[in-house]
Amino acid sequence: SEVHKDPYMLLQKIPRLNFESIEEIIRSLLHEHTHSLQDRKKFDELYKTHTYQNHPMEKEADRAEENWKKYI
């Protein structure tokens, strides 16, 4: 996705996204922020042998979302 290639794209997309709650917004920001810290080449390389569900960097980003309540 283009968002993964440029972490600032998420900020540009936020007004067009239909979030149901503050939780969803914070979780999305934490998830994408985690991706912005990851090695892009390694991320893409792992997608050749992994799906979204078992991609280790997606799992890391999913775990980062669990801290969303710290940002309320």
PDB file of C-alpha atoms in Angstrom:
ATOM      1  CA  SER A   1       0.000   0.000   0.000  1.00  0.00           C
ATOM      2  CA  GLU A   2       1.101   3.562  -0.632  1.00  0.00           C
ATOM      3  CA  VAL A   3       0.673   4.378   3.061  1.00  0.00           C
ATOM      4  CA  HIS A   4       3.415   1.906   3.922  1.00  0.00           C
ATOM      5  CA  LYS A   5       5.753   3.515   1.402  1.00  0.00           C
ATOM      6  CA  ASP A   6       5.262   6.991   2.862  1.00  0.00           C
ATOM      7  CA  PRO A   7       4.183   7.224   6.508  1.00  0.00           C
ATOM      8  CA  TYR A   8       3.045  10.816   5.989  1.00  0.00           C
ATOM      9  CA  MET A   9       0.403   9.593   3.563  1.00  0.00           C
ATOM     10  CA  LEU A  10      -1.606   8.264   6.504  1.00  0.00           C
ATOM     11  CA  LEU A  11      -1.845  11.794   7.876  1.00  0.00           C
ATOM     12  CA  GLN A  12      -3.123  12.962   4.508  1.00  0.00           C
ATOM     13  CA  LYS A  13      -5.736  10.191   4.426  1.00  0.00           C
ATOM     14  CA  ILE A  14      -7.120  10.633   7.945  1.00  0.00           C
ATOM     15  CA  PRO A  15      -9.835  13.183   7.067  1.00  0.00           C
ATOM     16  CA  ARG A  16     -11.191  10.778   4.416  1.00  0.00           C
ATOM     17  CA  LEU A  17     -11.185   7.707   6.652  1.00  0.00           C
ATOM     18  CA  ASN A  18     -14.376   6.812   8.466  1.00  0.00           C
ATOM     19  CA  PHE A  19     -13.241   5.990  11.960  1.00  0.00           C
ATOM     20  CA  GLU A  20     -15.907   4.855  14.376  1.00  0.00           C
ATOM     21  CA  SER A  21     -14.036   5.906  17.513  1.00  0.00           C
ATOM     22  CA  ILE A  22     -11.022   7.615  19.025  1.00  0.00           C
ATOM     23  CA  GLU A  23      -9.686   4.109  19.692  1.00  0.00           C
ATOM     24  CA  GLU A  24      -9.631   3.335  15.965  1.00  0.00           C
ATOM     25  CA  ILE A  25      -7.794   6.570  15.182  1.00  0.00           C
ATOM     26  CA  ILE A  26      -5.144   6.007  17.843  1.00  0.00           C
ATOM     27  CA  ARG A  27      -4.697   2.339  16.940  1.00  0.00           C
ATOM     28  CA  SER A  28      -4.247   3.240  13.256  1.00  0.00           C
ATOM     29  CA  LEU A  29      -1.688   5.916  14.066  1.00  0.00           C
ATOM     30  CA  LEU A  30       0.273   3.555  16.317  1.00  0.00           C
ATOM     31  CA  HIS A  31       0.181   0.809  13.682  1.00  0.00           C
ATOM     32  CA  GLU A  32       1.424   3.079  10.895  1.00  0.00           C
ATOM     33  CA  HIS A  33       3.977   4.779  13.137  1.00  0.00           C
ATOM     34  CA  THR A  34       5.439   1.351  13.897  1.00  0.00           C
ATOM     35  CA  HIS A  35       5.721   0.685  10.158  1.00  0.00           C
ATOM     36  CA  SER A  36       7.483   4.018   9.676  1.00  0.00           C
ATOM     37  CA  LEU A  37      10.214   2.804  12.057  1.00  0.00           C
ATOM     38  CA  GLN A  38      10.675  -0.532  10.306  1.00  0.00           C
ATOM     39  CA  ASP A  39      13.118  -1.341   7.527  1.00  0.00           C
ATOM     40  CA  ARG A  40      11.136  -0.914   4.306  1.00  0.00           C
ATOM     41  CA  LYS A  41      13.222  -3.312   2.227  1.00  0.00           C
ATOM     42  CA  LYS A  42      12.951  -6.057   4.839  1.00  0.00           C
ATOM     43  CA  PHE A  43       9.209  -5.366   5.140  1.00  0.00           C
ATOM     44  CA  ASP A  44       8.693  -5.830   1.389  1.00  0.00           C
ATOM     45  CA  GLU A  45      10.978  -8.864   1.257  1.00  0.00           C
ATOM     46  CA  LEU A  46       9.006 -10.609   4.002  1.00  0.00           C
ATOM     47  CA  TYR A  47       5.765 -10.071   2.085  1.00  0.00           C
ATOM     48  CA  LYS A  48       7.133 -12.410  -0.587  1.00  0.00           C
ATOM     49  CA  THR A  49       6.897 -15.315   1.866  1.00  0.00           C
ATOM     50  CA  HIS A  50       4.256 -14.130   4.351  1.00  0.00           C
ATOM     51  CA  THR A  51       0.648 -13.000   4.362  1.00  0.00           C
ATOM     52  CA  TYR A  52      -0.691 -10.056   6.353  1.00  0.00           C
ATOM     53  CA  GLN A  53      -1.752 -12.451   9.123  1.00  0.00           C
ATOM     54  CA  ASN A  54       1.697 -14.013   9.657  1.00  0.00           C
ATOM     55  CA  HIS A  55       4.011 -11.176   8.576  1.00  0.00           C
ATOM     56  CA  PRO A  56       6.305 -10.490  11.569  1.00  0.00           C
ATOM     57  CA  MET A  57       6.354  -6.730  10.995  1.00  0.00           C
ATOM     58  CA  GLU A  58       2.558  -6.598  10.760  1.00  0.00           C
ATOM     59  CA  LYS A  59       2.403  -8.549  14.020  1.00  0.00           C
ATOM     60  CA  GLU A  60       4.758  -6.003  15.595  1.00  0.00           C
ATOM     61  CA  ALA A  61       2.522  -3.168  14.388  1.00  0.00           C
ATOM     62  CA  ASP A  62      -0.547  -4.994  15.699  1.00  0.00           C
ATOM     63  CA  ARG A  63       1.104  -5.327  19.118  1.00  0.00           C
ATOM     64  CA  ALA A  64       1.861  -1.600  19.140  1.00  0.00           C
ATOM     65  CA  GLU A  65      -1.865  -0.921  18.800  1.00  0.00           C
ATOM     66  CA  GLU A  66      -2.479  -2.578  22.156  1.00  0.00           C
ATOM     67  CA  ASN A  67      -1.000   0.497  23.876  1.00  0.00           C
ATOM     68  CA  TRP A  68      -3.681   2.807  22.509  1.00  0.00           C
ATOM     69  CA  LYS A  69      -5.153   3.685  25.941  1.00  0.00           C
ATOM     70  CA  LYS A  70      -1.878   5.398  26.917  1.00  0.00           C
ATOM     71  CA  TYR A  71      -2.721   8.150  24.416  1.00  0.00           C
ATOM     72  CA  ILE A  72      -6.187   9.129  25.652  1.00  0.00           C
TER      73      ILE A  72
END
